[in-house]
mmCIF file of C-alpha atoms in Angstrom:
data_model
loop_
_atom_site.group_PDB
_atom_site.id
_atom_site.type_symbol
_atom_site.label_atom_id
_atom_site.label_comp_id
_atom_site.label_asym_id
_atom_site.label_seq_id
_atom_site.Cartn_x
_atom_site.Cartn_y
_atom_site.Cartn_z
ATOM 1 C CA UNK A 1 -6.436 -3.851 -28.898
ATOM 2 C CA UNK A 2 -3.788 -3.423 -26.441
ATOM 3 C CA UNK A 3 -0.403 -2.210 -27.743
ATOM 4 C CA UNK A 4 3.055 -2.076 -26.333
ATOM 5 C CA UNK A 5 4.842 0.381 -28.309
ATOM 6 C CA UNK A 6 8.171 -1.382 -27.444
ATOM 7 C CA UNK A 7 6.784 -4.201 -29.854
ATOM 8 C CA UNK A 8 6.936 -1.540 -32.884
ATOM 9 C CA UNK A 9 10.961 -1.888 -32.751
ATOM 10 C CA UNK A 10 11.037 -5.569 -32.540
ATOM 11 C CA UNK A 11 11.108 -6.216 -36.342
ATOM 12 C CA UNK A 12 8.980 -9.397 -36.543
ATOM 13 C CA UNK A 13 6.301 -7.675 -33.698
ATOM 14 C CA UNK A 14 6.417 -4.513 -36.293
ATOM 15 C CA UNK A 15 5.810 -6.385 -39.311
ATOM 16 C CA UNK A 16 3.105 -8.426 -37.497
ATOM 17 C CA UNK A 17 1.792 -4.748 -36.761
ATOM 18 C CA UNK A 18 1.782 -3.057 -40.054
ATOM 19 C CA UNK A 19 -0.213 -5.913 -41.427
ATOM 20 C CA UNK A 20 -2.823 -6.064 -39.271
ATOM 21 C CA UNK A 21 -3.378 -1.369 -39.422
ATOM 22 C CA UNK A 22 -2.691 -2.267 -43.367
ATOM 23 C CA UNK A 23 -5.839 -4.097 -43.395
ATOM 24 C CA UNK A 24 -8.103 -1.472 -41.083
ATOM 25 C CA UNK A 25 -10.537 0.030 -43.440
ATOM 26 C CA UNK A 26 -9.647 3.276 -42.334
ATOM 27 C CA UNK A 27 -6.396 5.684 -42.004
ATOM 28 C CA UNK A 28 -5.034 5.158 -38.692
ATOM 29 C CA UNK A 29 -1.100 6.054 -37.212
ATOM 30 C CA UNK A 30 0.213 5.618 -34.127
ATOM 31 C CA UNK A 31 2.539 8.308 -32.567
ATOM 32 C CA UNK A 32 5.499 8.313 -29.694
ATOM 33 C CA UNK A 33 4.734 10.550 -27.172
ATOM 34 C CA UNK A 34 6.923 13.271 -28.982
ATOM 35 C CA UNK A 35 4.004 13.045 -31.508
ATOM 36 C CA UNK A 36 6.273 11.655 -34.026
ATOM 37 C CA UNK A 37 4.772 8.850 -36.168
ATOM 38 C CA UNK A 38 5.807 5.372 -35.228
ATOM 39 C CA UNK A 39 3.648 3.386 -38.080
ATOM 40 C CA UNK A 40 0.770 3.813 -40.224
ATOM 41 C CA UNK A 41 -1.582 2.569 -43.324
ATOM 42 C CA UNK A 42 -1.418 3.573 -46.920
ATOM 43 C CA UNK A 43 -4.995 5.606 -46.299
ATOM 44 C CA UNK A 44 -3.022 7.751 -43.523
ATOM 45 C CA UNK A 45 0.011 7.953 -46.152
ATOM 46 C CA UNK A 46 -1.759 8.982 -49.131
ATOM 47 C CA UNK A 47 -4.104 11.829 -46.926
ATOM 48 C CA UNK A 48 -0.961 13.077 -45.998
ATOM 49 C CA UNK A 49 0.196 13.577 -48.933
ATOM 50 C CA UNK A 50 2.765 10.740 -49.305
ATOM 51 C CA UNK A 51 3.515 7.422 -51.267
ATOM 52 C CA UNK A 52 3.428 4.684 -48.835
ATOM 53 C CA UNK A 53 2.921 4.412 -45.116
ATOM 54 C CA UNK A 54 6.789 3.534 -44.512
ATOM 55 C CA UNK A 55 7.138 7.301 -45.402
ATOM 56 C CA UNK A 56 5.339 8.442 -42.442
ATOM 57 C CA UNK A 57 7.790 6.755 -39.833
ATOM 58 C CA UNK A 58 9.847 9.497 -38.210
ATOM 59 C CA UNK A 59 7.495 12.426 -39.229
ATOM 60 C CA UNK A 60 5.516 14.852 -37.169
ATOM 61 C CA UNK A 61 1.795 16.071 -38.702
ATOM 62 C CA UNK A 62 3.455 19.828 -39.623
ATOM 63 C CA UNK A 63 5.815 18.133 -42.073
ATOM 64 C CA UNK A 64 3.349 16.505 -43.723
ATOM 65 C CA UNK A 65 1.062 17.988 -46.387
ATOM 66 C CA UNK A 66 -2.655 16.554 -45.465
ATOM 67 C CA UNK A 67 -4.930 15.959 -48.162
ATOM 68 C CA UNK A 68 -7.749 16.956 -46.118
ATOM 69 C CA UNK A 69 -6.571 20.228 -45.680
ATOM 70 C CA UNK A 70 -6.685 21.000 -48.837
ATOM 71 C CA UNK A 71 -10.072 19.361 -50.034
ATOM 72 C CA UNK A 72 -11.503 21.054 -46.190
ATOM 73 C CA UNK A 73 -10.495 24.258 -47.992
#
């Protein structure tokens, strides 16, 4: 899938968007090139230790606190 990150901004392209990773059967985010999340899934959301995937917009990974990190340990 090609994506043009531009299309993340443009409300109906986003929501379009978010559907489609919502349905992935897998976590998956995608980041600006500041490594700040843009959008991601539920899976993503809850491995990182938050509610819903809206709450990842606007974070970096050392904010968050991954699930995996903890179960890895």
């Amino acid at each position: 899938m090609c994506l043009n990150t531009n299309d993340l901004f443009n409300d109906e392209k986003s929501n379009t968007i978010q559907q489609f990773i919502d349905n992935m059967p897998t976590s998956i985010g995608i980041k600006d090139f500041t490594s700040q999340y843009l959008i991601g899934n539920n899976f993503l959301a809850k491995l990182a230790g938050l509610s819903n995937s809206q709450a990842l917009k606007k974070r970096y990974d050392d904010e968050l606190n991954w699930q995996a990190k903890q179960i890895a340990h």
